[in-house]
mmCIF file of C-alpha atoms and ligand atoms in Angstrom:
data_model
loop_
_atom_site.group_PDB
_atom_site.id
_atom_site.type_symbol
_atom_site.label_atom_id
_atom_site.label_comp_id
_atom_site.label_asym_id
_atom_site.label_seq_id
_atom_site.Cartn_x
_atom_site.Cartn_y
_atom_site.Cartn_z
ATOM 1 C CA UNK A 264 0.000 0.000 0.000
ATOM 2 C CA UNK A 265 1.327 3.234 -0.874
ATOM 3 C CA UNK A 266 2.607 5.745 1.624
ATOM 4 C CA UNK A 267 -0.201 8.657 1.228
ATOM 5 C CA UNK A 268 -3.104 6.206 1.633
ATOM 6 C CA UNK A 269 -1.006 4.585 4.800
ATOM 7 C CA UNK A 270 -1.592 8.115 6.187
ATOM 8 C CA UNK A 271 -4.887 8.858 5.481
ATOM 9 C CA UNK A 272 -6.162 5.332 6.466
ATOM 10 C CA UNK A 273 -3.853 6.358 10.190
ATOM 11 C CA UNK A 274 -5.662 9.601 10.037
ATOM 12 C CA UNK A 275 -9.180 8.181 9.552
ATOM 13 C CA UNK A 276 -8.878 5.573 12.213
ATOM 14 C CA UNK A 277 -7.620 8.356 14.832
ATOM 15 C CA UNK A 278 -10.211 10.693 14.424
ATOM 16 C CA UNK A 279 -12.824 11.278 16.894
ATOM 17 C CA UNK A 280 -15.376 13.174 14.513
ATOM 18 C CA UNK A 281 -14.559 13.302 10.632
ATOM 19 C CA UNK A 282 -16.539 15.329 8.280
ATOM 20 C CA UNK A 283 -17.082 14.378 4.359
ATOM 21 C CA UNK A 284 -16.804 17.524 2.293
ATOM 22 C CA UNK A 285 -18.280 16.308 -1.574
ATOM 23 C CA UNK A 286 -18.859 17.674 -4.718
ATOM 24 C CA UNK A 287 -20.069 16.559 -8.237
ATOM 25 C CA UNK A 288 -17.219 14.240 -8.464
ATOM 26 C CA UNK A 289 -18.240 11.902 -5.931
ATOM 27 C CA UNK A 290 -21.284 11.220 -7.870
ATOM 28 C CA UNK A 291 -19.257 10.796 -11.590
ATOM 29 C CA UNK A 292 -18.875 7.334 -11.154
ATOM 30 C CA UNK A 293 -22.878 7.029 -10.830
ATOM 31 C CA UNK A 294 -22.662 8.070 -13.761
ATOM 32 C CA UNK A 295 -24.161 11.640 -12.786
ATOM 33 C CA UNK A 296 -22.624 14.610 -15.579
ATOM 34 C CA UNK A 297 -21.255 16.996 -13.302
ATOM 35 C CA UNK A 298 -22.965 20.720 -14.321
ATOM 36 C CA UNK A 299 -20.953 21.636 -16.957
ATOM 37 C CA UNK A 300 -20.825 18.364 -18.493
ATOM 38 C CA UNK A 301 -24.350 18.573 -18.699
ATOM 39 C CA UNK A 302 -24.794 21.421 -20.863
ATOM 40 C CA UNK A 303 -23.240 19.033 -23.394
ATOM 41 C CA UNK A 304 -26.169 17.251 -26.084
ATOM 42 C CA UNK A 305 -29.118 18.276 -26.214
ATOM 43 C CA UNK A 306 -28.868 21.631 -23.721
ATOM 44 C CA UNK A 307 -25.443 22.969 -25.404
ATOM 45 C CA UNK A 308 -27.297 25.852 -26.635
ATOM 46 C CA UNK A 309 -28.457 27.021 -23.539
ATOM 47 C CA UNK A 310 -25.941 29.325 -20.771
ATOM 48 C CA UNK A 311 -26.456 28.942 -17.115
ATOM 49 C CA UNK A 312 -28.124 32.078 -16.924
ATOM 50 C CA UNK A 313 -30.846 30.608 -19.077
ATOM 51 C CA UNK A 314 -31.266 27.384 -17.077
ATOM 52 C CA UNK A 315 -29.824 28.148 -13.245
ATOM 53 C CA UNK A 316 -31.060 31.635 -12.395
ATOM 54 C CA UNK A 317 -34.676 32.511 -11.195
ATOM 55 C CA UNK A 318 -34.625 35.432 -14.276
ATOM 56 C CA UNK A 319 -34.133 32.141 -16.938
ATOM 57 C CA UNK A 320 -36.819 30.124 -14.699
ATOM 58 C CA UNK A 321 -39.850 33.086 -15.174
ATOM 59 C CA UNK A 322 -38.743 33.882 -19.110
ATOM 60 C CA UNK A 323 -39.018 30.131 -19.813
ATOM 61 C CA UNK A 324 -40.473 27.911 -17.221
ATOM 62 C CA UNK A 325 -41.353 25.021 -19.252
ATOM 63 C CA UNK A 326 -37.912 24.797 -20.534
ATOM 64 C CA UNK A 327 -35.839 25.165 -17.030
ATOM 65 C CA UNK A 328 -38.293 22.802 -15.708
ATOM 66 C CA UNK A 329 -37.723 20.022 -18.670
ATOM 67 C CA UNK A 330 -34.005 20.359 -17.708
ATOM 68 C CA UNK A 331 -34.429 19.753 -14.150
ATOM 69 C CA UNK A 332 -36.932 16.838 -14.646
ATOM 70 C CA UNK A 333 -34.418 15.223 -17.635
ATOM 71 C CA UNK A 334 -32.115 15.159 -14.832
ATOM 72 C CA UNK A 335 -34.008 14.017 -12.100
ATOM 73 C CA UNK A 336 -35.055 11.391 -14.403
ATOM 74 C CA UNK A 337 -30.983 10.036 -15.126
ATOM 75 C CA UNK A 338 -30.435 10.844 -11.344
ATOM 76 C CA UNK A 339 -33.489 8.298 -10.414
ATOM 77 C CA UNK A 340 -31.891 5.609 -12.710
ATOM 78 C CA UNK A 341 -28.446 6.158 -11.526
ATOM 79 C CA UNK A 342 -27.230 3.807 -8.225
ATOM 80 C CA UNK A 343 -24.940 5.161 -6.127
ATOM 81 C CA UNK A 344 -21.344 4.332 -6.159
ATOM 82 C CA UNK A 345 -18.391 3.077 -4.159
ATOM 83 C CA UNK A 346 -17.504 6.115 -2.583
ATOM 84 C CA UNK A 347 -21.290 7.177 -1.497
ATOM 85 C CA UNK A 348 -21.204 3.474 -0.172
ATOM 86 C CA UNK A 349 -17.847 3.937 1.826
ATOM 87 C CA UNK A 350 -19.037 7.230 3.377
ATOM 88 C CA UNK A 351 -21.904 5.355 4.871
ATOM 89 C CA UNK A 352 -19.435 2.511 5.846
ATOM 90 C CA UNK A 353 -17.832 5.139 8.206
ATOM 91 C CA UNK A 354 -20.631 6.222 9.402
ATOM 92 C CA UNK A 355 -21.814 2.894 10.414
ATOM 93 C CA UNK A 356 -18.722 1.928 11.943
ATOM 94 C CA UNK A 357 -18.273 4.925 14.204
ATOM 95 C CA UNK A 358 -22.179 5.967 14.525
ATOM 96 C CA UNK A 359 -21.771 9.689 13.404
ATOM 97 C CA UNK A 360 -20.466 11.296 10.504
ATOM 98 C CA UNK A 361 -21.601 14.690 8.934
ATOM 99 C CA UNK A 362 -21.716 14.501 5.245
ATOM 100 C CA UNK A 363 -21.843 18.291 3.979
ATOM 101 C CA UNK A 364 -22.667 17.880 0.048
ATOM 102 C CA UNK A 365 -22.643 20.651 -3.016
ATOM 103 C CA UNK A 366 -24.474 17.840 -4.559
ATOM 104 C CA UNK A 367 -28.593 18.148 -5.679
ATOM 105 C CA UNK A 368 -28.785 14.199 -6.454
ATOM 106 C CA UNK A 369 -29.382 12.886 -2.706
ATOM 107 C CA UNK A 370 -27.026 9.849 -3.672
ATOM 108 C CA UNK A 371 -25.152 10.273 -0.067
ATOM 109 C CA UNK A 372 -28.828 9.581 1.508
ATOM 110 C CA UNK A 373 -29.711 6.485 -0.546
ATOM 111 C CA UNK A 374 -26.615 4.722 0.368
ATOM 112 C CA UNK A 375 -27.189 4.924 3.598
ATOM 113 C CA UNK A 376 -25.360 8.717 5.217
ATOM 114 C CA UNK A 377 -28.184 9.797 7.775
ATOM 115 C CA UNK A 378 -26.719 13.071 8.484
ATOM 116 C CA UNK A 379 -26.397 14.705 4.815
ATOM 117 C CA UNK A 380 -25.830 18.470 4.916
ATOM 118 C CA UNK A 381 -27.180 19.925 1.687
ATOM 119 C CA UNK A 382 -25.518 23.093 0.756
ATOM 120 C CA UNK A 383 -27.290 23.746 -2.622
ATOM 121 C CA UNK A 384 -30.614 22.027 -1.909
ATOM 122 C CA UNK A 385 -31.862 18.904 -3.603
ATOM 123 C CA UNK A 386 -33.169 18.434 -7.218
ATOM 124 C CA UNK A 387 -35.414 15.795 -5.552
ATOM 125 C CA UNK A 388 -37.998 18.785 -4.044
ATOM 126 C CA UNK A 389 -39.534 21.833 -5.133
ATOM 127 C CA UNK A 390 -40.710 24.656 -3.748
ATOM 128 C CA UNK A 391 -43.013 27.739 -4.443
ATOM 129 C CA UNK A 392 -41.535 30.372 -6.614
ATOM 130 C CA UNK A 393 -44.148 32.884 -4.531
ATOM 131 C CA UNK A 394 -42.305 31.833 -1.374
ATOM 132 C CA UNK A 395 -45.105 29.704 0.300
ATOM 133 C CA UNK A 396 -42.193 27.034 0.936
ATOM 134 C CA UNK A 397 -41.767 23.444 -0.085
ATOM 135 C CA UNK A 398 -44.466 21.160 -1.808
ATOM 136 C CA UNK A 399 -45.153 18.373 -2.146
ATOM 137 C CA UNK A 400 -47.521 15.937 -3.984
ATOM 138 C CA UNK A 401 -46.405 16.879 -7.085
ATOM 139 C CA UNK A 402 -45.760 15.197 -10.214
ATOM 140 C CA UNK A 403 -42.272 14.064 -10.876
ATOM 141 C CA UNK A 404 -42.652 13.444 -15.000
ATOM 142 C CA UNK A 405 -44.817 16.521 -15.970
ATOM 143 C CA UNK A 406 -43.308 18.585 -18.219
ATOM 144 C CA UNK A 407 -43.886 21.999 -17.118
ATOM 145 C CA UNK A 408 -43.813 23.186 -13.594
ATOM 146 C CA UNK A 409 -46.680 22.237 -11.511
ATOM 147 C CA UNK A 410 -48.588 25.169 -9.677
ATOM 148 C CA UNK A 411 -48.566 25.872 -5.766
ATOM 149 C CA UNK A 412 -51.296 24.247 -3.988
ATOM 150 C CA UNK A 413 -51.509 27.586 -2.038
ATOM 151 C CA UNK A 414 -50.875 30.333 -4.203
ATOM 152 C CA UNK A 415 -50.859 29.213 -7.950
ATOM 153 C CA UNK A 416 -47.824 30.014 -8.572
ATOM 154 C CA UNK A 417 -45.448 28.179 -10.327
ATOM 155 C CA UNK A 418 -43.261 25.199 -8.634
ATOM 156 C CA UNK A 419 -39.206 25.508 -9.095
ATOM 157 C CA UNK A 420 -36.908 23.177 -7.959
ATOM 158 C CA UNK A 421 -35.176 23.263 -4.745
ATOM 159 C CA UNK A 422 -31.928 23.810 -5.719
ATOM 160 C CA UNK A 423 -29.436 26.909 -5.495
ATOM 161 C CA UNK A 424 -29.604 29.126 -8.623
ATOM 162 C CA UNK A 425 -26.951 31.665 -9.386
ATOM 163 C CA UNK A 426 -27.119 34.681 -7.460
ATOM 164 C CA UNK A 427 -29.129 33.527 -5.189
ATOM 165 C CA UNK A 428 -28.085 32.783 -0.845
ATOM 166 C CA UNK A 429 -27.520 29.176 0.219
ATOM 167 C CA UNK A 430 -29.964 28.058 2.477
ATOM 168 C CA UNK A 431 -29.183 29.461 6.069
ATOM 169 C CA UNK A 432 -29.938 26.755 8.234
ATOM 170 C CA UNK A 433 -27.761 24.122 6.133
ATOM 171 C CA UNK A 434 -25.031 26.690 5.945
ATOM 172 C CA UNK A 435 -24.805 27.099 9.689
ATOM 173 C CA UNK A 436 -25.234 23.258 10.437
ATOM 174 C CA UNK A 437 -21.550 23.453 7.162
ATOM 175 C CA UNK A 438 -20.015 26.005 9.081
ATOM 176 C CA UNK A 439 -20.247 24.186 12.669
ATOM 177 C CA UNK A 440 -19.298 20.644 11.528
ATOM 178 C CA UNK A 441 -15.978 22.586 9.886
ATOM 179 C CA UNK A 442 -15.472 24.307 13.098
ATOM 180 C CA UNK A 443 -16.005 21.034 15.306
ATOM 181 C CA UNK A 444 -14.340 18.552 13.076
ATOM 182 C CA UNK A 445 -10.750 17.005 13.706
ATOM 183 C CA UNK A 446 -10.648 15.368 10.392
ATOM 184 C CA UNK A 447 -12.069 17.011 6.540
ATOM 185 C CA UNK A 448 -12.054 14.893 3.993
ATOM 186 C CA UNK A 449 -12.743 16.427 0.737
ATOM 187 C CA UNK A 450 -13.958 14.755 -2.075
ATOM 188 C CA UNK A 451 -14.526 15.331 -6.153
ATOM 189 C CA UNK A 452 -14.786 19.244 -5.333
ATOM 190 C CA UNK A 453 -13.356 21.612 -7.347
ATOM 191 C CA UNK A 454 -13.549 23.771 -4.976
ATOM 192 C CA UNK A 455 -14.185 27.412 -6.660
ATOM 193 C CA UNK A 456 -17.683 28.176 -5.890
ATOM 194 C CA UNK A 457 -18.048 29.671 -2.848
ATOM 195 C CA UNK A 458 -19.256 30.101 -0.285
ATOM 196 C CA UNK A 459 -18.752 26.177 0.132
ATOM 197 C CA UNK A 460 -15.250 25.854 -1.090
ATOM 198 C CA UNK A 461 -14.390 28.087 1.885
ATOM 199 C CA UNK A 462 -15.465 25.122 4.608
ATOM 200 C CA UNK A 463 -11.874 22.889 4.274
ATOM 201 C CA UNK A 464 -10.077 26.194 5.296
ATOM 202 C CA UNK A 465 -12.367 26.589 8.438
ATOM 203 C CA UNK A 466 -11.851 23.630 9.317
ATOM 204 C CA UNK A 467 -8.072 23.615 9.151
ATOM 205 C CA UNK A 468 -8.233 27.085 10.740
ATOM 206 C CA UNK A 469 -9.708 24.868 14.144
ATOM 207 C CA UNK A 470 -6.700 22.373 13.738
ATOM 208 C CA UNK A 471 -8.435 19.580 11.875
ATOM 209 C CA UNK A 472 -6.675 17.564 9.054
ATOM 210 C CA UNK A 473 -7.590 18.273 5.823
ATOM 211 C CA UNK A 474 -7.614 14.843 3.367
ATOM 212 C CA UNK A 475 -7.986 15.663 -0.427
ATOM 213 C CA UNK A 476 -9.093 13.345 -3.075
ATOM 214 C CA UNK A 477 -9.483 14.185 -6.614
ATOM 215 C CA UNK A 478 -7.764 13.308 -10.077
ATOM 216 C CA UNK A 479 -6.783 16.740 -10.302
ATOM 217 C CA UNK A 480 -4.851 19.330 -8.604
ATOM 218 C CA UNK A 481 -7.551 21.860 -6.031
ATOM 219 C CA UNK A 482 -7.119 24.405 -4.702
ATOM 220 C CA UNK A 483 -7.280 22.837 -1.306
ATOM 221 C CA UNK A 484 -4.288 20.631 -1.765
ATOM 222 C CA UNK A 485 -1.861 23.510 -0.284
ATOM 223 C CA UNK A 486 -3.572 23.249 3.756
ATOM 224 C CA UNK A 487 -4.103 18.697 2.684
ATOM 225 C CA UNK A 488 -2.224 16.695 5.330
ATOM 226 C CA UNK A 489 -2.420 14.216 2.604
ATOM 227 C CA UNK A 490 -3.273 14.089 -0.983
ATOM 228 C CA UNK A 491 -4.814 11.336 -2.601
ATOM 229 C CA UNK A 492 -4.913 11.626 -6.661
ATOM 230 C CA UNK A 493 -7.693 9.294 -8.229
ATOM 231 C CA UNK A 494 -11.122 8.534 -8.304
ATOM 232 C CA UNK A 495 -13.111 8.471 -4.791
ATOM 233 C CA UNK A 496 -14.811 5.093 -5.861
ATOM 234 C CA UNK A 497 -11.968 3.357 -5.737
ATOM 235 C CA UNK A 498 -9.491 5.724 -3.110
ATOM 236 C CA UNK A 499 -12.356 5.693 -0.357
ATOM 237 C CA UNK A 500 -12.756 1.817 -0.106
ATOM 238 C CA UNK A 501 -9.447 1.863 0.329
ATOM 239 C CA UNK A 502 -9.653 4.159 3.407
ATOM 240 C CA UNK A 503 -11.734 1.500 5.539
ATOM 241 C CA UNK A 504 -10.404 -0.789 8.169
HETATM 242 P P1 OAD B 157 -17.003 20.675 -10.339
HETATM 243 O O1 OAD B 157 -17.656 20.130 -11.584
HETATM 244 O O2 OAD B 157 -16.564 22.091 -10.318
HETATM 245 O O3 OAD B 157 -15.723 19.787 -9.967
HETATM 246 C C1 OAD B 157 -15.781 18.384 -9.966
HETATM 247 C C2 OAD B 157 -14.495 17.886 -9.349
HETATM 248 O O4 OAD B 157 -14.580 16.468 -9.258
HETATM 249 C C3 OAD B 157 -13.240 18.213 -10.156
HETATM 250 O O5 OAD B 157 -12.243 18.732 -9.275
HETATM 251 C C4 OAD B 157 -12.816 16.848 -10.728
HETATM 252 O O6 OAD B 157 -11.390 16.745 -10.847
HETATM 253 C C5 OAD B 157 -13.334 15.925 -9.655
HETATM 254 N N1 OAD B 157 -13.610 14.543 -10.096
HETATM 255 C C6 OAD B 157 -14.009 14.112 -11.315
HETATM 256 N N2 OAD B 157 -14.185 12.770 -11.313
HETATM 257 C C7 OAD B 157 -13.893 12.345 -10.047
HETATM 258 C C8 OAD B 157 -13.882 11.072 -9.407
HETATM 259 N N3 OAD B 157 -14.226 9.933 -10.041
HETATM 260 N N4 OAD B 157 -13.516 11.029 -8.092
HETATM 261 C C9 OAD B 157 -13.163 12.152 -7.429
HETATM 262 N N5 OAD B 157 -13.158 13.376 -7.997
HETATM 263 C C10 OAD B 157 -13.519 13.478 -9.279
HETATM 264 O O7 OAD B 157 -18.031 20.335 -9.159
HETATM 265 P P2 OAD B 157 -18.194 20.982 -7.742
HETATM 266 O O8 OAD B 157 -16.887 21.280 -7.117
HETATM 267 O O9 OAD B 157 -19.179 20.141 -7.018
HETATM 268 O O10 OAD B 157 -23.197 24.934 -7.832
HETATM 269 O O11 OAD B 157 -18.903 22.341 -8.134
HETATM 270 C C11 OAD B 157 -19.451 23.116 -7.140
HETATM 271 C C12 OAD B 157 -20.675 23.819 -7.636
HETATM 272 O O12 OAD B 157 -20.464 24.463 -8.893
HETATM 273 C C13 OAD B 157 -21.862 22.938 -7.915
HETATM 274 O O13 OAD B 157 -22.547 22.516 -6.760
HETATM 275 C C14 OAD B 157 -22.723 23.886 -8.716
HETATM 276 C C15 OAD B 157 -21.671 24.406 -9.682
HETATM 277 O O14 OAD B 157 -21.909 25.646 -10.200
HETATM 278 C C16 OAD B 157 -24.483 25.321 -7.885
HETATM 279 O O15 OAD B 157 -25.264 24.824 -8.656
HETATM 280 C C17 OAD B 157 -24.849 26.392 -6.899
#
C-alpha cells in the first residue's frame, strides 16, 4: 500500500469526529454529468443564466423545468457508487459522521449517510416560486412546472440558482461541523464556488486535518495533510479498516 493512503487510512482511524466535504465528483462514477458536463447534447445551446437563475426560470419555465426533470429522471436511474457506499461505511462503523454535500442528487442519503448536509438544496424537491415554501404531492414526469397548492404560482426546484443565498440553516449546520471537526475529507470538489469551497479552510483554521481526493490538482491541496490523486470510488474503499 502506498505511503499517502497509509496516512490517510492512520488519520481516519484516529479521528474522533470526521466530516465528508463532496462535490459533483463523488457522484461521476454514478454516472451523474457533473454541471458543466451537462450542458453538453441536447442543452449545449443554452448558458447557465438561461437554465440556473430565477430570471431564466420566469422567461421560460417550461424549458428550465424540462431540464431539471431530464435530470431528475438520469439521477433516479443512476445507483450510487463506491464512494457514497464507503461514506456510509464510516458512518456505520463509528455511529456519526456529517456529510456536507454541493451535490442536488441525494445519492449520499440512498446509500445509507443519515446526516447529509445539503448546501445547494436537492433536485429531488420543489418549492413555491411565490415563497409559500416546499411542496409536495407533485408530479415528478410533468413537463412543465406544476402550480402551488396555495398560491398558484409556479413550482421551481429546490436547488441553489446563481445569485441567489444558500440556504441558512444548512449553511450554519456546514459552518459548525468545519469548526467542530478534527478530520475534513474532501472529495470530487473543485472547490471554486463559494461560499462552500471556503469550509476545508475553516476547518483547518480549528486544527483539523484536511484529506484531499481528486484526479486533479484543487485548490485545497496547499492546507491537505495528505493528498490522494484518483477517483473516490476506488481511493475511499481503500480508506476502511
Ligand atoms: P465541479 O464540476 O466544479 O468539480 C468536480 C471535481 O470532481 C473536479 O475537481 C474533478 O477533478 C473531480 N472529479 C471528477 N471525477 C472524479 C472522481 N471519479 N472522483 C473524485 N473526484 C472526481 O463540481 P463541484 O466542485 O461540485 O453549484 O462544483 C461546485 C458547484 O459548482 C456545484 O454545486 C454547482 C456548480 O456551479 C451550484 O449549482 C450552486
Amino acid at each position: 500500500m502506498n505511503t499517502e493512503l497509509q496516512r490517510a487510512r492512520a488519520l481516519l482511524a484516529a479521528s474522533g469526529d470526521p466530516v465528508v466535504f463532496t462535490g459533483a465528483g463523488v457522484s461521476a462514477e454514478s454516472g451523474i454529468p457533473t454541471f458543466r458536463d451537462a450542458l453538453t447534447g441536447l442543452w449545449a445551446e443554452y448558458d447557465p443564466e438561461t437554465l440556473a437563475t430565477e430570471a431564466g426560470f420566469r422567461a421560460n419555465p417550461s424549458l428550465v423545468w424540462d431540464w431539471y426533470a431530464s435530470r431528475r429522471e438520469r439521477i433516479g436511474q443512476a445507483e450510487p457508487n463506491p464512494a457514497h457506499r464507503a461514506i456510509a461505511a464510516i458512518e456505520a462503523a463509528r455511529g456519526r459522521v456529517t456529510v456536507v454535500t454541493q451535490n442536488v442528487d441525494g445519492l449520499h442519503a440512498r446509500a445509507g449517510s443519515s446526516d447529509v448536509v445539503e448546501l445547494h438544496g436537492s433536485i429531488l424537491r420543489a418549492r413555491c416560486l411565490a415563497g409559500c415554501g416546499p411542496a409536495s404531492g407533485w408530479e415528478a414526469d410533468l413537463r412543465s412546472p406544476p402550480r402551488c397548492r396555495h398560491c398558484e404560482a409556479p413550482l421551481r426546484p429546490d436547488v441553489v440558482w446563481f445569485g441567489e443565498w444558500l440556504p441558512h440553516e444548512a449553511v450554519a449546520a456546514a459552518e459548525a461541523a468545519a469548526a467542530r471537526c478534527d478530520l475534513m475529507l474532501v472529495v470530487g470538489t473543485s472547490a471554486q464556488v463559494y461560499p462552500a469551497a471556503e469550509l476545508p479552510f475553516r476547518a483547518r483554521r480549528s486544527g483539523a486535518e484536511v484529506i484531499v481526493i481528486n484526479p486533479e490538482p484543487t485548490e485545497i491541496d496547499a492546507i491537505a495533510s495528505v493528498v490522494l490523486r484518483g477517483r473516490a470510488g476506488e481511493i475511499l474503499p481503500a480508506l476502511l479498516p
